[in-house]
């Protein structure tokens, strides 16, 4: 396929940049295109465009906003194959998973578009001649930053929430995966979105973030990415008294109870771990298995892992594509080396597959000691760290023994244990007996160092609105 031309969308016009950033295919390590790098005057123009776009979009009736968003969603669905192929080419994930992500992005946008019709206020009873109206108003232009691991669904979260609430947005996707966002932006433009409502920029992340956050026109910052970068952006925003929505790192524990369907649990865990080669903030990483079923679980994992195909994501038969960049290869090698040096048993994988291409197999580490890096640092790659535990008490203690609190998982048939996990596990999202941490209609986000604010569901529009009281005395 032909990789799309990468330009920036500002005030309804597609423009290039003064410098070029190479984009690589991680399956071949070859350059497939270039992204522009925005300069200061053009970035200032994007801010001005977003301010103008906001004044138009804010006053557009919600029903019309919904219609435009749904038209864009229909175009994205119609272009599923093109968007998915672009995503696989620039990010590496298997084409089957890329198609599913395009579908998910469209579902997110459709949910948000319709939810925008239900951004209600309320009337507070007062006295005859005195009325109190509580309004929910769009907060204003939004600066949004999305990562490389989900080039369609992460931008969809931010675009959908902002536009449904009546905000304009300046989106900076990752320069490593720009093509997917460009194709999505084309769909919005062709759907009739007014100029300036959606602006797309690329370039030096520090320059863009520091400039946008400092501008008074920008009223909200939303970011998906690592904890260190999220903290930096949150500090910049707090200096300007600007709210943030932060979806940061995760280190998902999976508690396998002795009463669980072990075969099913192992199959679902392997499938979830293979997704996007483990480069998922909600990926299962620490598998805490009650001792009586530990050996059975490990054997089942190895059996379900064996037939998985690692290869170029453009091949329909591929289950695990390449890692997205060379940084992840180095990180995986370091995690494996550290764990085995501390006593973990390497049961599968563990070393890079010969190139070209950034391929690393699904790796199983068993009996991983608590002091291993894999037990307390985000892995963000295809490594399963398994550890037997004596009971549910130990499992909960280990699960909570990190600074992360994004997604958690459990397999059990006990209503009592499910109730306890819901109360005691520190996480923003808990999935029991399945491995899906979020849906378009449900709130998604973390606690503790994993961030704050929510994307998705009714709560997903809250961060993009402000509450205003209008009190009128006609007496």
Tab-separated table of C-alpha atoms in Angstrom:
chain	number	residue	atom	x	y	z
A	1	UNK	CA	0.000	0.000	0.000
A	2	UNK	CA	0.982	3.663	-0.322
A	3	UNK	CA	1.665	5.480	2.930
A	4	UNK	CA	-0.374	8.707	3.133
A	5	UNK	CA	1.107	12.162	2.772
A	6	UNK	CA	1.617	13.627	6.237
A	7	UNK	CA	0.601	17.265	6.577
A	8	UNK	CA	-0.864	19.318	9.400
A	9	UNK	CA	-4.475	20.496	9.594
A	10	UNK	CA	-4.783	24.093	10.774
A	11	UNK	CA	-7.878	26.250	10.391
A	12	UNK	CA	-9.340	23.867	7.834
A	13	UNK	CA	-6.235	23.826	5.585
A	14	UNK	CA	-3.586	21.154	5.125
A	15	UNK	CA	-0.061	22.544	5.353
A	16	UNK	CA	3.472	21.161	5.487
A	17	UNK	CA	6.308	22.063	7.821
A	18	UNK	CA	9.836	23.409	7.592
A	19	UNK	CA	11.532	20.218	8.807
A	20	UNK	CA	10.828	16.532	8.262
A	21	UNK	CA	10.636	13.721	10.833
A	22	UNK	CA	11.168	10.194	9.452
A	23	UNK	CA	8.461	7.589	10.007
A	24	UNK	CA	9.559	3.933	10.158
A	25	UNK	CA	7.912	0.602	9.471
A	26	UNK	CA	8.914	-1.444	12.548
A	27	UNK	CA	8.515	-4.699	10.617
A	28	UNK	CA	11.266	-3.755	8.153
A	29	UNK	CA	12.990	-0.848	9.951
A	30	UNK	CA	12.739	1.133	6.713
A	31	UNK	CA	11.593	4.740	6.300
A	32	UNK	CA	8.065	4.903	4.873
A	33	UNK	CA	7.398	8.643	5.078
A	34	UNK	CA	8.060	11.904	6.851
A	35	UNK	CA	6.065	14.063	9.234
A	36	UNK	CA	6.400	17.847	9.270
A	37	UNK	CA	7.716	19.777	12.269
A	38	UNK	CA	5.689	22.842	13.142
A	39	UNK	CA	7.424	26.180	13.708
A	40	UNK	CA	6.478	28.815	16.281
A	41	UNK	CA	4.441	31.121	13.994
A	42	UNK	CA	2.436	28.223	12.583
A	43	UNK	CA	1.760	26.864	16.065
A	44	UNK	CA	0.540	30.292	17.128
A	45	UNK	CA	-1.744	30.191	14.109
A	46	UNK	CA	-3.132	26.855	15.261
A	47	UNK	CA	-3.995	28.354	18.641
A	48	UNK	CA	-5.739	31.304	17.011
A	49	UNK	CA	-7.623	28.928	14.722
A	50	UNK	CA	-8.758	26.824	17.684
A	51	UNK	CA	-10.013	29.952	19.446
A	52	UNK	CA	-12.037	30.955	16.385
A	53	UNK	CA	-13.256	27.409	15.898
A	54	UNK	CA	-14.407	27.253	19.497
A	55	UNK	CA	-16.545	30.371	19.148
A	56	UNK	CA	-18.342	28.686	16.229
A	57	UNK	CA	-18.573	25.135	17.571
A	58	UNK	CA	-19.648	26.201	21.069
A	59	UNK	CA	-22.752	27.837	19.607
A	60	UNK	CA	-23.518	25.079	17.107
A	61	UNK	CA	-26.668	23.237	18.274
A	62	UNK	CA	-25.808	19.894	19.915
A	63	UNK	CA	-27.937	18.022	17.380
A	64	UNK	CA	-25.913	19.501	14.517
A	65	UNK	CA	-22.645	18.737	16.294
A	66	UNK	CA	-23.845	15.161	16.677
A	67	UNK	CA	-24.759	14.881	12.993
A	68	UNK	CA	-21.334	16.105	11.855
A	69	UNK	CA	-19.527	13.753	14.226
A	70	UNK	CA	-21.609	10.798	13.084
A	71	UNK	CA	-20.903	11.634	9.436
A	72	UNK	CA	-17.188	11.572	10.253
A	73	UNK	CA	-17.668	8.273	12.058
A	74	UNK	CA	-19.381	6.802	8.998
A	75	UNK	CA	-16.464	7.909	6.807
A	76	UNK	CA	-13.976	6.318	9.197
A	77	UNK	CA	-15.914	3.055	9.088
A	78	UNK	CA	-16.056	3.206	5.285
A	79	UNK	CA	-12.271	3.708	5.148
A	80	UNK	CA	-11.536	0.961	7.648
A	81	UNK	CA	-9.142	-0.956	5.432
A	82	UNK	CA	-7.075	2.090	4.454
A	83	UNK	CA	-6.799	3.349	8.029
A	84	UNK	CA	-6.012	-0.111	9.412
A	85	UNK	CA	-3.319	-0.784	6.815
A	86	UNK	CA	-1.723	2.596	7.522
A	87	UNK	CA	-1.753	1.830	11.237
A	88	UNK	CA	-0.089	-1.542	10.761
A	89	UNK	CA	2.517	-0.082	8.437
A	90	UNK	CA	3.592	2.658	10.856
A	91	UNK	CA	2.977	0.967	14.215
A	92	UNK	CA	3.367	-2.743	13.517
A	93	UNK	CA	0.293	-4.286	15.114
A	94	UNK	CA	-1.337	-7.161	13.202
A	95	UNK	CA	-3.818	-6.027	10.582
A	96	UNK	CA	-6.630	-7.928	12.310
A	97	UNK	CA	-6.023	-5.918	15.479
A	98	UNK	CA	-5.709	-2.694	13.481
A	99	UNK	CA	-9.134	-3.260	11.932
A	100	UNK	CA	-10.568	-3.873	15.376
A	101	UNK	CA	-9.010	-0.629	16.598
A	102	UNK	CA	-10.583	1.353	13.756
A	103	UNK	CA	-13.940	-0.172	14.680
A	104	UNK	CA	-13.365	0.712	18.318
A	105	UNK	CA	-12.389	4.286	17.451
A	106	UNK	CA	-15.593	4.661	15.448
A	107	UNK	CA	-17.626	3.225	18.325
A	108	UNK	CA	-16.015	5.693	20.733
A	109	UNK	CA	-16.750	8.642	18.462
A	110	UNK	CA	-20.346	7.525	17.922
A	111	UNK	CA	-20.918	7.109	21.653
A	112	UNK	CA	-19.464	10.531	22.429
A	113	UNK	CA	-21.426	12.176	19.609
A	114	UNK	CA	-24.698	10.898	21.018
A	115	UNK	CA	-23.698	11.545	24.611
A	116	UNK	CA	-23.168	15.191	23.646
A	117	UNK	CA	-26.950	15.435	23.294
A	118	UNK	CA	-27.276	14.638	26.994
A	119	UNK	CA	-24.985	17.213	28.571
A	120	UNK	CA	-27.730	18.438	30.844
A	121	UNK	CA	-27.896	21.175	33.456
A	122	UNK	CA	-30.447	21.412	36.231
A	123	UNK	CA	-32.836	23.789	37.973
A	124	UNK	CA	-32.455	24.248	41.721
A	125	UNK	CA	-35.702	25.124	43.533
A	126	UNK	CA	-35.554	28.530	45.180
A	127	UNK	CA	-38.429	30.944	45.833
A	128	UNK	CA	-41.171	32.606	43.768
A	129	UNK	CA	-39.436	35.042	41.425
A	130	UNK	CA	-35.983	33.572	42.130
A	131	UNK	CA	-34.494	30.895	39.859
A	132	UNK	CA	-31.176	29.034	39.958
A	133	UNK	CA	-30.052	27.418	36.698
A	134	UNK	CA	-26.953	25.226	36.624
A	135	UNK	CA	-25.411	25.085	33.148
A	136	UNK	CA	-22.683	22.815	31.796
A	137	UNK	CA	-20.679	24.783	29.273
A	138	UNK	CA	-17.761	23.654	27.064
A	139	UNK	CA	-14.497	24.534	28.774
A	140	UNK	CA	-12.779	25.952	25.670
A	141	UNK	CA	-9.962	25.005	23.290
A	142	UNK	CA	-8.211	21.782	24.278
A	143	UNK	CA	-4.557	20.772	23.876
A	144	UNK	CA	-4.455	17.001	23.388
A	145	UNK	CA	-1.498	14.630	23.185
A	146	UNK	CA	-1.941	11.015	22.067
A	147	UNK	CA	0.584	8.126	22.008
A	148	UNK	CA	1.924	5.736	19.377
A	149	UNK	CA	0.498	2.486	20.732
A	150	UNK	CA	-3.134	3.195	19.772
A	151	UNK	CA	-2.993	5.634	16.838
A	152	UNK	CA	-6.776	5.556	16.237
A	153	UNK	CA	-8.579	4.855	19.494
A	154	UNK	CA	-6.564	7.236	21.673
A	155	UNK	CA	-7.123	10.249	19.376
A	156	UNK	CA	-10.775	9.185	19.142
A	157	UNK	CA	-11.100	9.427	22.922
A	158	UNK	CA	-9.822	12.987	22.900
A	159	UNK	CA	-11.509	14.214	19.727
A	160	UNK	CA	-14.802	12.616	20.721
A	161	UNK	CA	-14.904	14.054	24.224
A	162	UNK	CA	-13.871	17.538	23.151
A	163	UNK	CA	-16.148	17.871	20.127
A	164	UNK	CA	-19.178	16.303	21.808
A	165	UNK	CA	-18.900	18.803	24.657
A	166	UNK	CA	-18.620	21.738	22.238
A	167	UNK	CA	-14.869	22.345	22.503
A	168	UNK	CA	-12.304	22.852	19.772
A	169	UNK	CA	-9.086	20.845	19.916
A	170	UNK	CA	-5.442	20.967	18.901
A	171	UNK	CA	-4.280	17.363	18.679
A	172	UNK	CA	-0.623	16.357	18.631
A	173	UNK	CA	-0.414	12.643	17.878
A	174	UNK	CA	2.862	10.770	18.090
A	175	UNK	CA	5.273	11.572	15.276
A	176	UNK	CA	6.028	7.839	15.142
A	177	UNK	CA	2.463	7.052	13.998
A	178	UNK	CA	1.107	10.172	12.272
A	179	UNK	CA	-0.668	8.614	9.298
A	180	UNK	CA	-3.626	7.170	11.176
A	181	UNK	CA	-4.530	10.509	12.747
A	182	UNK	CA	-4.191	12.273	9.393
A	183	UNK	CA	-6.705	9.912	7.788
A	184	UNK	CA	-9.119	10.378	10.685
A	185	UNK	CA	-8.794	14.162	10.470
A	186	UNK	CA	-9.613	14.014	6.752
A	187	UNK	CA	-12.861	12.262	7.659
A	188	UNK	CA	-13.867	15.047	10.048
A	189	UNK	CA	-13.010	17.740	7.537
A	190	UNK	CA	-15.021	16.021	4.804
A	191	UNK	CA	-17.927	15.552	7.213
A	192	UNK	CA	-18.342	19.321	7.428
A	193	UNK	CA	-16.533	20.178	10.644
A	194	UNK	CA	-16.023	23.965	10.695
A	195	UNK	CA	-12.437	25.231	10.227
A	196	UNK	CA	-10.417	25.478	13.416
A	197	UNK	CA	-12.503	23.028	15.430
A	198	UNK	CA	-10.016	20.189	14.874
A	199	UNK	CA	-6.372	21.088	14.348
A	200	UNK	CA	-3.613	18.524	13.852
A	201	UNK	CA	0.044	19.365	14.514
A	202	UNK	CA	3.378	17.517	14.572
A	203	UNK	CA	6.876	18.440	15.677
A	204	UNK	CA	9.070	18.718	18.735
A	205	UNK	CA	6.944	17.493	21.672
A	206	UNK	CA	8.535	19.810	24.235
A	207	UNK	CA	8.133	22.883	22.044
A	208	UNK	CA	4.513	22.088	21.222
A	209	UNK	CA	3.438	21.193	24.756
A	210	UNK	CA	5.168	24.111	26.446
A	211	UNK	CA	3.775	26.562	23.900
A	212	UNK	CA	0.203	25.289	23.948
A	213	UNK	CA	-0.068	24.968	27.707
A	214	UNK	CA	1.235	28.505	28.215
A	215	UNK	CA	-1.293	30.054	25.835
A	216	UNK	CA	-4.320	31.599	27.602
A	217	UNK	CA	-6.654	30.468	24.822
A	218	UNK	CA	-6.027	26.820	25.745
A	219	UNK	CA	-8.248	25.865	28.687
A	220	UNK	CA	-7.657	22.128	29.134
A	221	UNK	CA	-4.774	19.685	28.669
A	222	UNK	CA	-5.388	15.984	28.021
A	223	UNK	CA	-2.543	13.493	27.709
A	224	UNK	CA	-2.092	9.756	27.318
A	225	UNK	CA	1.416	8.456	27.875
A	226	UNK	CA	4.091	7.816	30.467
A	227	UNK	CA	3.946	8.910	34.087
A	228	UNK	CA	7.091	11.117	33.939
A	229	UNK	CA	5.841	13.058	30.909
A	230	UNK	CA	2.358	13.280	32.392
A	231	UNK	CA	3.735	14.765	35.594
A	232	UNK	CA	5.742	17.305	33.611
A	233	UNK	CA	2.721	18.408	31.590
A	234	UNK	CA	0.540	18.513	34.704
A	235	UNK	CA	3.094	20.774	36.390
A	236	UNK	CA	3.113	23.113	33.396
A	237	UNK	CA	-0.684	23.189	33.412
A	238	UNK	CA	-0.966	23.776	37.151
A	239	UNK	CA	1.282	26.823	36.848
A	240	UNK	CA	-1.394	28.237	34.525
A	241	UNK	CA	-4.301	26.998	36.709
A	242	UNK	CA	-5.463	24.702	33.910
A	243	UNK	CA	-7.171	21.377	34.541
A	244	UNK	CA	-5.805	18.175	33.058
A	245	UNK	CA	-7.009	14.728	32.068
A	246	UNK	CA	-4.137	12.281	32.504
A	247	UNK	CA	-4.233	8.656	31.371
A	248	UNK	CA	-0.802	7.402	32.354
A	249	UNK	CA	1.003	4.121	32.885
A	250	UNK	CA	-0.285	0.831	34.209
A	251	UNK	CA	1.053	-2.460	35.548
A	252	UNK	CA	-2.011	-4.687	35.422
A	253	UNK	CA	-2.189	-7.466	38.001
A	254	UNK	CA	-4.144	-10.614	37.143
A	255	UNK	CA	-5.306	-12.659	40.120
A	256	UNK	CA	-5.976	-16.304	39.264
A	257	UNK	CA	-7.987	-17.905	42.050
A	258	UNK	CA	-7.979	-21.638	42.680
A	259	UNK	CA	-11.703	-21.888	41.881
A	260	UNK	CA	-11.303	-20.311	38.411
A	261	UNK	CA	-11.674	-22.023	35.048
A	262	UNK	CA	-7.906	-22.274	34.574
A	263	UNK	CA	-7.962	-23.309	30.922
A	264	UNK	CA	-10.183	-20.369	29.972
A	265	UNK	CA	-8.185	-17.958	32.135
A	266	UNK	CA	-4.903	-19.013	30.512
A	267	UNK	CA	-6.326	-18.684	26.997
A	268	UNK	CA	-7.717	-15.202	27.644
A	269	UNK	CA	-4.536	-14.058	29.398
A	270	UNK	CA	-2.327	-15.144	26.490
A	271	UNK	CA	-4.612	-13.467	23.962
A	272	UNK	CA	-4.668	-10.241	25.971
A	273	UNK	CA	-0.903	-10.269	26.462
A	274	UNK	CA	-0.283	-10.821	22.743
A	275	UNK	CA	-2.494	-7.866	21.821
A	276	UNK	CA	-0.372	-5.072	20.361
A	277	UNK	CA	2.698	-7.060	21.485
A	278	UNK	CA	1.903	-6.077	25.063
A	279	UNK	CA	2.339	-2.370	24.311
A	280	UNK	CA	-0.867	-1.460	26.116
A	281	UNK	CA	-1.266	0.613	29.271
A	282	UNK	CA	-3.926	-1.821	30.536
A	283	UNK	CA	-1.998	-4.941	29.485
A	284	UNK	CA	-1.921	-7.795	31.985
A	285	UNK	CA	1.607	-8.031	33.323
A	286	UNK	CA	1.794	-9.562	36.810
A	287	UNK	CA	0.021	-12.925	37.004
A	288	UNK	CA	-0.582	-13.816	40.648
A	289	UNK	CA	-1.720	-17.428	40.770
A	290	UNK	CA	-2.925	-19.294	43.842
A	291	UNK	CA	-0.404	-22.048	44.543
A	292	UNK	CA	-2.704	-25.084	44.086
A	293	UNK	CA	-3.365	-24.145	40.428
A	294	UNK	CA	-0.038	-22.472	39.617
A	295	UNK	CA	1.523	-25.361	37.678
A	296	UNK	CA	-1.717	-26.014	35.793
A	297	UNK	CA	-1.967	-22.357	34.799
A	298	UNK	CA	1.643	-22.156	33.576
A	299	UNK	CA	1.251	-25.333	31.513
A	300	UNK	CA	-1.946	-23.975	29.957
A	301	UNK	CA	-0.272	-20.643	29.161
A	302	UNK	CA	2.605	-22.396	27.390
A	303	UNK	CA	0.173	-24.550	25.438
A	304	UNK	CA	-1.899	-21.581	24.237
A	305	UNK	CA	1.233	-19.572	23.479
A	306	UNK	CA	2.867	-22.207	21.283
A	307	UNK	CA	0.777	-21.736	18.097
A	308	UNK	CA	1.019	-17.925	18.075
A	309	UNK	CA	2.712	-16.490	14.994
A	310	UNK	CA	5.138	-13.579	15.364
A	311	UNK	CA	5.721	-11.672	12.135
A	312	UNK	CA	4.875	-8.768	9.865
A	313	UNK	CA	1.547	-7.296	10.865
A	314	UNK	CA	0.428	-7.042	7.240
A	315	UNK	CA	0.225	-10.854	7.133
A	316	UNK	CA	-3.306	-11.968	8.065
A	317	UNK	CA	-1.865	-14.967	9.944
A	318	UNK	CA	0.249	-12.854	12.305
A	319	UNK	CA	-0.735	-12.867	15.989
A	320	UNK	CA	2.131	-10.741	17.349
A	321	UNK	CA	3.663	-7.968	15.290
A	322	UNK	CA	6.947	-6.148	15.841
A	323	UNK	CA	7.536	-3.826	18.742
A	324	UNK	CA	6.922	-0.248	17.682
A	325	UNK	CA	10.466	1.021	18.169
A	326	UNK	CA	13.961	-0.080	19.137
A	327	UNK	CA	13.535	1.377	22.632
A	328	UNK	CA	11.074	-1.396	23.448
A	329	UNK	CA	13.472	-4.128	22.305
A	330	UNK	CA	16.134	-2.836	24.681
A	331	UNK	CA	13.618	-2.595	27.513
A	332	UNK	CA	12.427	-6.195	27.033
A	333	UNK	CA	15.977	-7.522	27.035
A	334	UNK	CA	16.693	-5.641	30.257
A	335	UNK	CA	13.532	-6.928	31.977
A	336	UNK	CA	14.356	-10.543	31.083
A	337	UNK	CA	17.993	-10.236	32.133
A	338	UNK	CA	17.099	-8.634	35.453
A	339	UNK	CA	14.406	-11.185	36.308
A	340	UNK	CA	16.485	-14.252	35.454
A	341	UNK	CA	19.507	-12.918	37.328
A	342	UNK	CA	17.266	-12.607	40.393
A	343	UNK	CA	16.005	-16.177	40.100
A	344	UNK	CA	13.031	-16.141	37.724
A	345	UNK	CA	12.563	-19.137	35.437
A	346	UNK	CA	12.466	-18.379	31.705
A	347	UNK	CA	9.788	-20.702	30.286
A	348	UNK	CA	9.326	-19.243	26.788
A	349	UNK	CA	10.836	-16.576	24.540
A	350	UNK	CA	13.250	-14.164	26.126
A	351	UNK	CA	15.362	-12.955	23.199
A	352	UNK	CA	14.923	-10.806	20.123
A	353	UNK	CA	14.051	-12.632	16.923
A	354	UNK	CA	16.611	-12.034	14.173
A	355	UNK	CA	16.000	-9.034	11.912
A	356	UNK	CA	15.230	-7.114	9.955
A	357	UNK	CA	12.311	-5.978	12.044
A	358	UNK	CA	11.818	-5.258	15.731
A	359	UNK	CA	10.448	-8.665	16.699
A	360	UNK	CA	10.349	-10.012	20.257
A	361	UNK	CA	8.383	-13.174	21.098
A	362	UNK	CA	5.775	-13.556	23.801
A	363	UNK	CA	7.926	-14.326	26.820
A	364	UNK	CA	6.963	-16.214	29.973
A	365	UNK	CA	8.861	-15.671	33.214
A	366	UNK	CA	7.784	-17.911	36.095
A	367	UNK	CA	8.356	-17.586	39.837
A	368	UNK	CA	9.420	-13.979	39.393
A	369	UNK	CA	10.823	-12.577	42.656
A	370	UNK	CA	9.240	-9.477	44.122
A	371	UNK	CA	12.448	-7.466	43.774
A	372	UNK	CA	12.604	-8.003	40.007
A	373	UNK	CA	11.971	-4.892	37.915
A	374	UNK	CA	9.185	-6.690	36.075
A	375	UNK	CA	7.170	-6.781	39.286
A	376	UNK	CA	7.208	-3.053	39.960
A	377	UNK	CA	7.958	-1.255	36.662
A	378	UNK	CA	5.637	-0.951	33.678
A	379	UNK	CA	6.762	-3.574	31.141
A	380	UNK	CA	4.937	-2.313	28.043
A	381	UNK	CA	5.870	-5.317	25.989
A	382	UNK	CA	5.214	-9.056	25.469
A	383	UNK	CA	6.396	-10.382	28.840
A	384	UNK	CA	4.241	-12.367	31.276
A	385	UNK	CA	5.589	-12.242	34.841
A	386	UNK	CA	4.025	-15.140	36.764
A	387	UNK	CA	4.250	-15.673	40.504
A	388	UNK	CA	2.523	-18.210	42.768
A	389	UNK	CA	0.776	-16.822	45.858
A	390	UNK	CA	-0.436	-18.528	49.002
A	391	UNK	CA	-3.903	-16.984	49.047
A	392	UNK	CA	-6.058	-14.036	48.028
A	393	UNK	CA	-4.599	-11.906	50.831
A	394	UNK	CA	-1.099	-12.189	49.393
A	395	UNK	CA	-2.395	-11.604	45.875
A	396	UNK	CA	-4.090	-8.332	46.833
A	397	UNK	CA	-1.030	-7.187	48.777
A	398	UNK	CA	1.288	-7.764	45.809
A	399	UNK	CA	-1.198	-6.318	43.320
A	400	UNK	CA	-1.343	-3.074	45.293
A	401	UNK	CA	2.418	-2.873	45.901
A	402	UNK	CA	3.155	-0.472	43.023
A	403	UNK	CA	2.527	3.183	42.242
A	404	UNK	CA	0.277	2.152	39.339
A	405	UNK	CA	-3.492	1.831	39.642
A	406	UNK	CA	-4.988	1.666	36.163
A	407	UNK	CA	-6.436	-1.747	35.233
A	408	UNK	CA	-6.646	-5.007	37.158
A	409	UNK	CA	-8.061	-8.427	36.340
A	410	UNK	CA	-9.229	-11.496	38.210
A	411	UNK	CA	-10.590	-14.957	37.502
A	412	UNK	CA	-12.856	-16.484	40.132
A	413	UNK	CA	-16.330	-17.908	40.567
A	414	UNK	CA	-16.734	-16.542	44.084
A	415	UNK	CA	-19.105	-13.613	44.582
A	416	UNK	CA	-17.469	-12.988	47.952
A	417	UNK	CA	-14.014	-12.650	46.387
A	418	UNK	CA	-15.337	-10.444	43.572
A	419	UNK	CA	-16.899	-8.113	46.135
A	420	UNK	CA	-13.650	-7.976	48.074
A	421	UNK	CA	-11.543	-7.287	44.991
A	422	UNK	CA	-13.867	-4.461	43.974
A	423	UNK	CA	-13.328	-2.858	47.367
A	424	UNK	CA	-9.648	-3.556	47.996
A	425	UNK	CA	-7.808	-3.601	44.672
A	426	UNK	CA	-6.339	-0.202	43.852
A	427	UNK	CA	-7.306	0.402	40.235
A	428	UNK	CA	-9.523	2.529	38.047
A	429	UNK	CA	-10.903	-0.432	36.105
A	430	UNK	CA	-11.402	-4.027	37.254
A	431	UNK	CA	-12.416	-6.812	34.856
A	432	UNK	CA	-13.467	-10.146	36.338
A	433	UNK	CA	-13.485	-13.321	34.239
A	434	UNK	CA	-12.650	-11.404	31.071
A	435	UNK	CA	-9.804	-9.190	29.838
A	436	UNK	CA	-11.426	-6.012	28.523
A	437	UNK	CA	-10.752	-3.033	30.772
A	438	UNK	CA	-12.785	-0.401	28.935
A	439	UNK	CA	-15.697	0.094	26.585
A	440	UNK	CA	-16.983	3.222	24.797
A	441	UNK	CA	-19.912	3.464	27.217
A	442	UNK	CA	-17.891	3.018	30.426
A	443	UNK	CA	-15.549	5.428	32.238
A	444	UNK	CA	-11.853	4.683	31.851
A	445	UNK	CA	-8.930	6.074	33.810
A	446	UNK	CA	-6.522	5.503	36.642
A	447	UNK	CA	-5.862	6.253	40.266
A	448	UNK	CA	-2.652	7.097	42.127
A	449	UNK	CA	0.273	7.591	39.700
A	450	UNK	CA	-1.789	6.257	36.789
A	451	UNK	CA	-3.515	9.585	36.376
A	452	UNK	CA	-6.818	11.309	36.954
A	453	UNK	CA	-9.935	12.198	35.027
A	454	UNK	CA	-11.957	9.811	32.918
A	455	UNK	CA	-12.386	9.086	29.224
A	456	UNK	CA	-15.450	7.265	27.939
A	457	UNK	CA	-18.941	6.851	29.292
A	458	UNK	CA	-21.030	9.670	30.696
A	459	UNK	CA	-18.051	10.742	32.791
A	460	UNK	CA	-15.939	11.141	29.661
A	461	UNK	CA	-17.462	14.520	28.852
A	462	UNK	CA	-17.194	15.900	32.394
A	463	UNK	CA	-13.616	17.114	32.003
A	464	UNK	CA	-14.489	19.049	28.858
A	465	UNK	CA	-17.208	21.091	30.557
A	466	UNK	CA	-17.410	23.711	33.281
A	467	UNK	CA	-20.331	24.310	35.608
A	468	UNK	CA	-21.940	27.732	35.597
A	469	UNK	CA	-24.691	29.030	37.870
A	470	UNK	CA	-27.173	31.562	36.515
A	471	UNK	CA	-29.263	32.944	39.373
A	472	UNK	CA	-32.075	35.337	38.424
A	473	UNK	CA	-34.227	37.462	40.712
A	474	UNK	CA	-37.347	38.823	38.990
A	475	UNK	CA	-39.117	39.868	42.162
